[in-house]
XYZ file of C-alpha atoms in Angstrom:
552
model
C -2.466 12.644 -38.089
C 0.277 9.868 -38.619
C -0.911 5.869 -39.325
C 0.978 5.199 -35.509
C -0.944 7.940 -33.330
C -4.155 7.105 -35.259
C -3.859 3.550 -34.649
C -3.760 4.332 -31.290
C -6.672 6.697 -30.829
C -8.751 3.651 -33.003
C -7.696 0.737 -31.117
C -8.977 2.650 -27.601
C -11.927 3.553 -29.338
C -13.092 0.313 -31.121
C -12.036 -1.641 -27.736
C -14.344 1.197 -25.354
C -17.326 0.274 -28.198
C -16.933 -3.077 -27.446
C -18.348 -2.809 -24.078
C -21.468 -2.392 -22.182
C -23.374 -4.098 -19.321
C -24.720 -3.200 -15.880
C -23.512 -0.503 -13.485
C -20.422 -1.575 -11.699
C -20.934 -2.338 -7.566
C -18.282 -0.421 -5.387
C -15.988 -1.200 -2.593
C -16.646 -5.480 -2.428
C -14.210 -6.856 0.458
C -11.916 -9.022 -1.050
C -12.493 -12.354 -0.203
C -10.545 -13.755 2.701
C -7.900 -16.426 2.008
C -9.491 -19.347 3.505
C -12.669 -19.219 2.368
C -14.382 -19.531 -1.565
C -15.027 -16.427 -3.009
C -18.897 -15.011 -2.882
C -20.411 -15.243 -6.764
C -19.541 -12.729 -9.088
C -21.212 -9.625 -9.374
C -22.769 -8.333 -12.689
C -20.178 -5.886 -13.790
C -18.762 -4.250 -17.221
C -18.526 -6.639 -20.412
C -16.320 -6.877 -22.811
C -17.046 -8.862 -25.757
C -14.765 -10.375 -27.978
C -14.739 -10.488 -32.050
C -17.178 -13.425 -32.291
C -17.831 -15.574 -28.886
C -19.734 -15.133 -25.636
C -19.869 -12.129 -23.674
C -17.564 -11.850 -20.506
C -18.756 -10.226 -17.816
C -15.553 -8.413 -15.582
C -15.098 -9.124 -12.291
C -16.908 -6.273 -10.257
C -13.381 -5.159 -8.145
C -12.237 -3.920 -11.827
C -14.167 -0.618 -11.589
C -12.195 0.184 -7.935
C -8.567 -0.997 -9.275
C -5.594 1.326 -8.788
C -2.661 -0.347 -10.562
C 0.570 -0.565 -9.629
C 3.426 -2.073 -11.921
C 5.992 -3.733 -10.716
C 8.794 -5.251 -12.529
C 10.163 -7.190 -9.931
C 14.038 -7.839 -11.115
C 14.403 -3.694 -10.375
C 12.284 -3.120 -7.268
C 13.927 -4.029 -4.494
C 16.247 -6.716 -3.400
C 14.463 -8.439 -0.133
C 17.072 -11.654 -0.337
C 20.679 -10.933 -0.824
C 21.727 -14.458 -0.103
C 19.734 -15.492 -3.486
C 22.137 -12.264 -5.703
C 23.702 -14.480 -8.431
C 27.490 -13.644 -9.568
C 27.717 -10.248 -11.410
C 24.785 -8.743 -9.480
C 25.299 -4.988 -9.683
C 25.025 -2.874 -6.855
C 21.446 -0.936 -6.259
C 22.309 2.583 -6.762
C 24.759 1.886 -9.238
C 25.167 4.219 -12.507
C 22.550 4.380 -14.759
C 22.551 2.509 -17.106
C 25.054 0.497 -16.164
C 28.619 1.411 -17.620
C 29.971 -1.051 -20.185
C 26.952 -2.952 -20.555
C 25.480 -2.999 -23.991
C 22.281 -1.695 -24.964
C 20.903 -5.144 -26.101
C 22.203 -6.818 -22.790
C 21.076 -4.200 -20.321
C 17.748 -6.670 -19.725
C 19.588 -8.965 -18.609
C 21.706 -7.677 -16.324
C 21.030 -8.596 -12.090
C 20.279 -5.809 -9.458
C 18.982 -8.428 -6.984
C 15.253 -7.461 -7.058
C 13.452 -10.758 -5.974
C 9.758 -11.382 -4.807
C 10.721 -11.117 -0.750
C 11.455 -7.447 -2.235
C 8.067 -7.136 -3.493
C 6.710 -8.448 0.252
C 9.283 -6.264 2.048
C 7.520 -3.017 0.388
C 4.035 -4.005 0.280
C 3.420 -1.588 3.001
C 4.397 1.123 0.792
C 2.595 0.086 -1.461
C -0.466 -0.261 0.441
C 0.197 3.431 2.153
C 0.391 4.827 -1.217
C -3.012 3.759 -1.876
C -2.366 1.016 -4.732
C -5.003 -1.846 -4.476
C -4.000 -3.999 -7.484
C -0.634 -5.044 -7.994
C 1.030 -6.165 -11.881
C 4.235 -8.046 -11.217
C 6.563 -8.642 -14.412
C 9.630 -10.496 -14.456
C 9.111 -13.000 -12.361
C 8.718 -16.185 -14.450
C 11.153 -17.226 -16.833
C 11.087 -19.746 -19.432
C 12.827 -22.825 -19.150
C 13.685 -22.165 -23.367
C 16.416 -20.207 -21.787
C 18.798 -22.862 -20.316
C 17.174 -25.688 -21.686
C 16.410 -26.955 -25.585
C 12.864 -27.600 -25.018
C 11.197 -24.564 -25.487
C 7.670 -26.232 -24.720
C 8.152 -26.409 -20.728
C 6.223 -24.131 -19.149
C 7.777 -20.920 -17.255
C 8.752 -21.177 -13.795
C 9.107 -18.247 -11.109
C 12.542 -17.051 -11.740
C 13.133 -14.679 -8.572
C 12.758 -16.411 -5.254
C 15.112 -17.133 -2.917
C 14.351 -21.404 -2.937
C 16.361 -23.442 -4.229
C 14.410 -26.442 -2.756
C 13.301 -29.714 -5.232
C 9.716 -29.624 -6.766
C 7.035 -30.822 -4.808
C 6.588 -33.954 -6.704
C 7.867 -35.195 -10.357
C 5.512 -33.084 -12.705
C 5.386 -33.203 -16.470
C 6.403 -30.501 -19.155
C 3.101 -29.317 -19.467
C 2.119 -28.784 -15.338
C 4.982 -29.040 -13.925
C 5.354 -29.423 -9.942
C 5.835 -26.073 -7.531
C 9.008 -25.583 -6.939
C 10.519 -23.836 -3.936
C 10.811 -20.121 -5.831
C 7.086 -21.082 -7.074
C 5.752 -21.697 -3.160
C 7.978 -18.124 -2.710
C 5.378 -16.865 -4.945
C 2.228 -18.489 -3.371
C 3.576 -16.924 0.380
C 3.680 -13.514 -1.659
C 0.454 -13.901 -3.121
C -1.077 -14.624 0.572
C 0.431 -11.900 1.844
C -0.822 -9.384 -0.993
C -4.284 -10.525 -0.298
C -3.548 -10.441 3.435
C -2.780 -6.550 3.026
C -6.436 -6.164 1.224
C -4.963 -5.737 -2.429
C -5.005 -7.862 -5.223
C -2.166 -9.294 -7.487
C -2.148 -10.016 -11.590
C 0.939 -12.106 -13.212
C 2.610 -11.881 -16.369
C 4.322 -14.979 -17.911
C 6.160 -15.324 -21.016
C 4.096 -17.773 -22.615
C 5.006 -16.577 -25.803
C 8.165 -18.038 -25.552
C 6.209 -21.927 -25.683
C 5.722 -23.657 -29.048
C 2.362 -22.950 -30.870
C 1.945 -26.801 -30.711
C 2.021 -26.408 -26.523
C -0.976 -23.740 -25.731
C -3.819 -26.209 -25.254
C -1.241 -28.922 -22.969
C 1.238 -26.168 -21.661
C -0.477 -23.039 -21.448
C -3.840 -24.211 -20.488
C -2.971 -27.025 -17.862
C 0.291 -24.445 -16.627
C -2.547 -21.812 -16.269
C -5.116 -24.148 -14.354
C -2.576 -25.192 -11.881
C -1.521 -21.627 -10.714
C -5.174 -20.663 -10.340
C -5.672 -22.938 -7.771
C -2.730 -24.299 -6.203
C -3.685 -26.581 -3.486
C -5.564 -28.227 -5.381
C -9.275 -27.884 -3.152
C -11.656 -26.151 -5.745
C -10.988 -22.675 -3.931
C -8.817 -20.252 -6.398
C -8.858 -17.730 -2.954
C -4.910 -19.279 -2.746
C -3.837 -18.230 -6.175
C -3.353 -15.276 -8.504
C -6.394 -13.099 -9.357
C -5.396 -12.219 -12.870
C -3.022 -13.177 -15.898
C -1.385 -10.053 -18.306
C 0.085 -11.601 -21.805
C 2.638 -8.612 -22.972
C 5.206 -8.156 -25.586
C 6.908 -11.157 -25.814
C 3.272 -12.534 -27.748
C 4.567 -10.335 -30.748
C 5.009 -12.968 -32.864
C 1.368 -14.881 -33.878
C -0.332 -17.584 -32.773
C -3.410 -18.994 -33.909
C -6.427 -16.848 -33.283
C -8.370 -18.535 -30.557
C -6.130 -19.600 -28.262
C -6.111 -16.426 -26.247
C -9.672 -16.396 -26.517
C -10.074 -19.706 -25.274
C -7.205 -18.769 -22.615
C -9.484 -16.357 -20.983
C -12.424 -18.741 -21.099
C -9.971 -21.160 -19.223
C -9.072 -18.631 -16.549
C -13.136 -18.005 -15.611
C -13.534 -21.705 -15.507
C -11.196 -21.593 -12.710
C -11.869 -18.396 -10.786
C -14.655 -16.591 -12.364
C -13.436 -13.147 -10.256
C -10.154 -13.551 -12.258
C -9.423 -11.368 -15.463
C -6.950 -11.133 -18.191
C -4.811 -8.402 -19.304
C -3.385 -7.217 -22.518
C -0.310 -5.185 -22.084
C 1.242 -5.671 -25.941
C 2.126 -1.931 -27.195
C 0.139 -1.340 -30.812
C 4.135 -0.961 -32.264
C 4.755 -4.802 -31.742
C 1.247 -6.273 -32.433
C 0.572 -8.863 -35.147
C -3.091 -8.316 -35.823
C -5.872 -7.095 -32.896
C -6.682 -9.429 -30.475
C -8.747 -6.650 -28.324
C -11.858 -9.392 -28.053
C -9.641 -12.293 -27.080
C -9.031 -10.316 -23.113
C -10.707 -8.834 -20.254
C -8.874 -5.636 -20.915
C -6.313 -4.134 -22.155
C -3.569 -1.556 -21.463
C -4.412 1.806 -23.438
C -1.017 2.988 -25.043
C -2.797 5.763 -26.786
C -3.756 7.786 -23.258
C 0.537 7.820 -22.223
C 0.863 9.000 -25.651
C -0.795 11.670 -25.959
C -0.698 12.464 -22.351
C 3.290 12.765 -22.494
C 2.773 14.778 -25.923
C 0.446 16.918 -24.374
C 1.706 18.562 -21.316
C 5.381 17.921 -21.838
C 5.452 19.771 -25.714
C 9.067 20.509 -25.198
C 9.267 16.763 -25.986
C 7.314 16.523 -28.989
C 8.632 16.161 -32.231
C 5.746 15.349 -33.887
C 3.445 18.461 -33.954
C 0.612 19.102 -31.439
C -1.163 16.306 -29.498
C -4.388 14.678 -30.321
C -5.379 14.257 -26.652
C -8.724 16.483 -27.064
C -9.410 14.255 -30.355
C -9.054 10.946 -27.584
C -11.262 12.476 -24.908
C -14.023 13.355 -27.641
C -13.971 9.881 -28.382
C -14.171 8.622 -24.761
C -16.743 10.969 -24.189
C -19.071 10.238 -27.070
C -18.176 6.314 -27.311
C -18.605 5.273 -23.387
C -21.222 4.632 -21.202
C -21.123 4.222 -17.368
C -21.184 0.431 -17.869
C -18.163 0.350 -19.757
C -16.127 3.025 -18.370
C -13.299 0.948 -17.113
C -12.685 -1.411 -20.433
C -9.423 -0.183 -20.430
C -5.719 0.416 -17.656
C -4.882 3.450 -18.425
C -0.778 3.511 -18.152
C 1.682 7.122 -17.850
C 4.369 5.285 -18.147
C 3.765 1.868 -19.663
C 6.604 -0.914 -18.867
C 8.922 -1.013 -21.909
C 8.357 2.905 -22.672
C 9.629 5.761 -22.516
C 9.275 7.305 -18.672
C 7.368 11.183 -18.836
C 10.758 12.471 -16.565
C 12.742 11.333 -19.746
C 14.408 13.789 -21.956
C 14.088 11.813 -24.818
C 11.434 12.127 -27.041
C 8.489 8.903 -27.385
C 8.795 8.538 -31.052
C 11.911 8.571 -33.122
C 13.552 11.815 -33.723
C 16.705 13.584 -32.390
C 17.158 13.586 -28.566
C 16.152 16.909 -26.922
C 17.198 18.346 -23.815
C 14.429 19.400 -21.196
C 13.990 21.522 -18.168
C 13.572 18.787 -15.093
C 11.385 21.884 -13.663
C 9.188 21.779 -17.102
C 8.654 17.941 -17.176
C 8.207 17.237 -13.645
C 5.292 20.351 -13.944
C 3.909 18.578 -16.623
C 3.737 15.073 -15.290
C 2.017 16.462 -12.114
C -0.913 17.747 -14.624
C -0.518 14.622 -16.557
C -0.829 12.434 -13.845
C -4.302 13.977 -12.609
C -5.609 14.180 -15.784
C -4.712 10.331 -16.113
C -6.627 9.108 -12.522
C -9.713 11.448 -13.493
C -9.951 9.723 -17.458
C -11.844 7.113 -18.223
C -10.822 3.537 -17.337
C -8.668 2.528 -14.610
C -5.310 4.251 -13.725
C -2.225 2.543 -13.645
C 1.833 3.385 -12.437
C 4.618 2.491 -13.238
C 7.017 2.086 -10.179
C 9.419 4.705 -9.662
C 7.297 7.412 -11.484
C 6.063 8.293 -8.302
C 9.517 9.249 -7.384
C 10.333 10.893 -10.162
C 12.445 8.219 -12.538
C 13.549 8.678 -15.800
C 14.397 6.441 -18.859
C 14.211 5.759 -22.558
C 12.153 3.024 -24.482
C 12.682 -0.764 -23.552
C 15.230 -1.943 -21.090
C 16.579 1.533 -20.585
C 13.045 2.356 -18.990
C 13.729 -0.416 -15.990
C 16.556 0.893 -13.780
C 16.604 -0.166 -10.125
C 13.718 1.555 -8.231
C 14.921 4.776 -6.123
C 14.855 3.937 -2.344
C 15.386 6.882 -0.307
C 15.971 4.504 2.862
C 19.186 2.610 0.970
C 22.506 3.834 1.983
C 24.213 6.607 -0.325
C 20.435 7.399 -1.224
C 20.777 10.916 -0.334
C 23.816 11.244 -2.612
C 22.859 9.288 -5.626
C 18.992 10.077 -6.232
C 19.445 14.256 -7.086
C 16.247 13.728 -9.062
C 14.082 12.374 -6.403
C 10.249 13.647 -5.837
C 8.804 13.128 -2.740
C 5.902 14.880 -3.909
C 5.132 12.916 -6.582
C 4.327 10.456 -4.812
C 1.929 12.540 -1.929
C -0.179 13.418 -4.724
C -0.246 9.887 -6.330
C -1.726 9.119 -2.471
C -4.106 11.943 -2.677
C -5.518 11.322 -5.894
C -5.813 7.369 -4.787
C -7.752 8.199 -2.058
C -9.692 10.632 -4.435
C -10.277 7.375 -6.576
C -11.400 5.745 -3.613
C -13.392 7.693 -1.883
C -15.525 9.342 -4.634
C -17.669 6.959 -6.718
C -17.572 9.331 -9.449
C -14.651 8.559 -10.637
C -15.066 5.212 -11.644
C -19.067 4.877 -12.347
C -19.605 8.548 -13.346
C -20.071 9.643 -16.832
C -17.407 11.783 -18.752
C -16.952 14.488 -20.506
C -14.688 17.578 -21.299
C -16.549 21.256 -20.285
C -14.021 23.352 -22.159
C -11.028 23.492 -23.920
C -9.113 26.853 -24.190
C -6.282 26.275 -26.884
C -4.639 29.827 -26.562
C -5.472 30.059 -22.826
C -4.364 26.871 -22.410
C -7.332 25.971 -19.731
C -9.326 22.622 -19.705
C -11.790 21.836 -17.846
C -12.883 18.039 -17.378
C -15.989 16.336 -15.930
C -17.318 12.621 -14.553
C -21.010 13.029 -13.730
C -23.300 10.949 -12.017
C -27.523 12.165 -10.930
C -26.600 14.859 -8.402
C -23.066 14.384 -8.249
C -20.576 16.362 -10.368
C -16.698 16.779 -10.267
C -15.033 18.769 -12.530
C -11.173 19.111 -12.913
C -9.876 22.536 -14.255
C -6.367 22.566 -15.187
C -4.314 25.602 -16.646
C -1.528 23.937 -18.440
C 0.214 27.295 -19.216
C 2.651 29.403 -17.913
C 0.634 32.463 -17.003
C -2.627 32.793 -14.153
C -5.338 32.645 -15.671
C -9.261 33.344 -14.945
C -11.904 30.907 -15.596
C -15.565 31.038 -15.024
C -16.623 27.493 -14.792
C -20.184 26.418 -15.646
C -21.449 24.211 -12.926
C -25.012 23.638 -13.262
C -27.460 25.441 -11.158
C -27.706 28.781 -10.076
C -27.233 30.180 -6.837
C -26.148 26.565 -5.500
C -23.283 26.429 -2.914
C -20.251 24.970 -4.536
C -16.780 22.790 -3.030
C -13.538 24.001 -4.550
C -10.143 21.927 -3.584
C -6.779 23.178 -4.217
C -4.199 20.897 -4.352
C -0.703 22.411 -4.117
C 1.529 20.974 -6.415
C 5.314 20.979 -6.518
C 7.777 20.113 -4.010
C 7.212 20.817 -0.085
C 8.954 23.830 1.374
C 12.091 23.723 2.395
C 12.427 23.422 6.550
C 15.041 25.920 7.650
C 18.361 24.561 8.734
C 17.107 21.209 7.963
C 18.968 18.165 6.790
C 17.995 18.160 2.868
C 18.078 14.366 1.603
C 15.197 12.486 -0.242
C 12.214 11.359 2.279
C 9.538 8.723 0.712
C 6.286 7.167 2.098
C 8.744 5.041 3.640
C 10.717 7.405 5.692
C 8.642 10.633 6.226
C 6.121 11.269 3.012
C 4.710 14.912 3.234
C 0.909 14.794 3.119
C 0.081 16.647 0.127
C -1.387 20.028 0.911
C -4.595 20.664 -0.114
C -6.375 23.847 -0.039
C -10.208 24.420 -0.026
C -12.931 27.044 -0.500
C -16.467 28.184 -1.001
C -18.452 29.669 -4.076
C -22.053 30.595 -4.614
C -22.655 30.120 -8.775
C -23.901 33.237 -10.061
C -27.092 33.101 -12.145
C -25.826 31.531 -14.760
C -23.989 28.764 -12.860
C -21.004 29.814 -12.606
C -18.166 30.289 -10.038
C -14.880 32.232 -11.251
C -11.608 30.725 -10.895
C -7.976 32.072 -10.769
C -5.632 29.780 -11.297
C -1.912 29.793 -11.152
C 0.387 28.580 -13.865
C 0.458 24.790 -14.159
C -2.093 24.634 -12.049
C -5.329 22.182 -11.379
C -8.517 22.359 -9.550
C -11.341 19.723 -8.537
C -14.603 21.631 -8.376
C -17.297 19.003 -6.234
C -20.954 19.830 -7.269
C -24.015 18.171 -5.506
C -27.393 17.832 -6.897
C -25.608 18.777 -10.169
C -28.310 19.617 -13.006
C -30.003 22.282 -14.723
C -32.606 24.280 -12.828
């Protein structure tokens, strides 16, 4: 095993060890606006390198991430476009632009964007919402690098409240843009975490910027009641570069202090990191699971030998517990990385050429396996859709609309279904306790077959996933317990809808007319050794419900 994927099968597993604490409560309301939230429940801890243990806000176990990076989502103001913005369904990536500049370059996506689609968001069954790109530090048109970042994509142009200093500085009318946003998110029953560049202030600034810059966003109005402001902070790559060991650490603590329902989020892939700063966060984003996920069921894109999935699930299974099942987002597609419907390879290595057929396939598989890990899922915009891209900025192209004009022409890759089975398996999520309290732990692995067979677990409940990641039907005879005990077998049917005769073929999302996924069911009586036999197609999954689970 190479020193990279190792260090990210360690870093999972020292962070999941770092855990425990009561069973997590499920479905608490989220608070309403007006009103203070109710205390916090006992939930998952995680506890950091030396310093008191922090207990997570009890929501966490129920989150179903959604990543946003707002500059590419969708452009909800085009009165705020400056000069040079590009149009939406331009070419990809954008033709004369150099690599190094492509981050920079304006499609018009804004934060009344964000609001615009937060139906869509809510319909596909996303509860927690991590928006990127929207601050910007004032290092970039002005010398002092010490002023603390301001909301960079409203449509405001209005003065600052009142004269602020360079540490809190007053709202200003693309900040308030952000605190209607963040009313409205919480209005739709979801929740909303921020990244900031703060690694972009001096080291001399965290304690008077980022502390006091922090304080003020948790609670904007000022009237002890953080209901009004964000309910979570991410720090991500741009904190490459050190700073001194606490101050994250003491970041957190700061955050608590002023909503103790808030969390913080590490997001920093392992490549960039300057030490481990696992202890100093709520949680963290696991790069590992994307990694071996995409080298696992796309293999036509590995360069690198076979993946060392299994070799992360045995350590999931053996170093969790139900209390600290959820230490960790798990991303497909984490911002700044390479997409799964990209034909070039994660690591370094020469570009290879891939059947769309063969990738989208395995990203269906990949992308159950992902929601039915360990730890809580998270997506990337557009991979729901189907879009592609390299590592970095390459990764961030405008998000496919299929309402836009020209849509129809310009998105040939789209996948509505993608995105009815990213609904199914949130309401799967949501619906079944299981998957976010229940134990874990992998029933079989087939390496020639290429069958495995996963399972969360809690007294009297089972669900098992089966998944043949091959190209040929295979059979399977499952253990499930008991003998002789009735048992629930659901089919989903994966790939893209069939095609309505003599209908109009163009790209339909959840926001114009989203197929329901179908989803197939049946019956089995376990034999008397507890099993039930499955067939299953090629690239292929099954969820197998058992109740009163449990050895005779």
């Amino acid at each position: 095993m190479n020193s990279y994927r190792w260090m990210l099968v360690s870093l999972w597993i020292f962070f999941a060890s770092t855990c425990a604490g009561p069973a997590v409560p499920q479905n608490e309301p989220l608070p309403a606006p007006v009103e203070r939230p109710p205390a916090a429940k006992a939930g998952p801890t995680a506890k950091p390198v030396d310093g008191p243990v922090r207990c997570l806000p009890s929501w966490v176990a129920e989150s179903r991430w959604y990543d946003i990076h707002v500059p590419r989502f969708h452009n909800g103001e085009r009165s705020n476009d400056p000069p040079g913005t590009l149009p939406w369904l331009g070419d990809w990536p954008p033709v004369g632009i150099e690599s190094g500049k492509i981050a920079d370059v304006s499609y018009g996506g804004d934060l009344q964007g964000v609001k615009a689609r937060l139906g869509y968001l809510k319909d596909l069954g996303a509860n927690t919402l991590l928006l990127t790109g929207c601050f910007e530090s004032s290092s970039k048109s002005q010398p002092n690098p010490s002023v603390a970042p301001t909301v960079a994509t409203g449509s405001s142009t209005d003065e600052a409240d009142s004269a602020g200093d360079s540490a809190s500085p007053a709202f200003s009318g693309n900040d308030r843009v952000m605190l209607d946003l963040i009313g409205e998110v919480h209005r739709n029953g979801m929740r909303v975490v921020l990244h900031a560049p703060f690694g972009s202030m001096e080291n001399g600034q965290q304690e008077t910027g980022l502390f006091s810059w922090t304080r003020r966003w948790m609670d904007p109005n000022g009237d002890g009641n953080p209901d009004d402001g964000p309910d979570g902070w991410a720090i991500g790559g741009d904190v490459h570069r050190p700073w001194p060991e606490p101050v994250f650490r003491r970041w957190t603590e700061t955050v608590k202090q002023a909503n103790k329902n808030a969390l913080t989020l590490e997001t920093v892939p392992p490549r960039m990191k300057k030490g481990d700063v696992a202890g100093d966060f709520d949680l963290r984003v696991a790069h590992g699971v994307a990694y071996e996920l995409h080298r696992f069921f796309a293999p036509s894109v590995k360069p690198e030998g076979p993946s060392d999935l299994m070799e992360l699930m045995r350590a999931m299974e053996s170093h969790t517990t139900r209390e600290n099942l959820n230490a960790s987002v798990n991303a497909l597609s984490p911002l700044h990385e390479s997409r799964f419907m990209s034909s070039q390879p994660l690591t370094t290595g020469a570009p290879q050429k891939v059947a769309v057929d063969d990738l989208a396939a395995g990203f269906r598989l990949a992308m159950i396996v992902q929601q039915f890990m360990p730890g809580q899922p998270m997506t990337l915009y557009g991979d729901e859709v189907g879009m592609m891209g390299g590592e970095g900025a390459l990764s961030n192209a405008p998000m496919w609309w299929p309402d836009l004009p020209g849509a129809a022409e310009k998105l040939s890759g789209y996948k509505s279904d993608f995105g009815s089975l990213l609904r199914w398996l949130h309401e799967q999520r949501a619906t079944r306790v299981v998957l976010s309290e229940g134990t874990f732990r992998v029933v079989m692995h087939d390496a020639d077959k290429q069958v495995l067979a996963l399972a969360r677990s809690l007294p009297g409940d089972d669900l098992i996933l089966v998944v043949n990641y091959g190209k040929e039907k295979r059979k399977v005879m499952l253990p499930c317990g008991k003998p002789k005990v009735m048992i629930g077998v659901l089919i989903p049917n994966l790939g893209p809808p069939p095609l309505v005769k003599n209908a109009p073929q163009k790209p339909t999302g959840l926001t114009v007319s989203a197929p329901l996924l179908r989803v197939n069911g049946s019956r089995q009586i376990s034999n008397t050794e507890g099993e039930i036999r499955l067939w299953l197609g090629p690239m292929s999954a099954r969820l197998v419900v058992v109740k009163d689970a449990g050895p005779s």
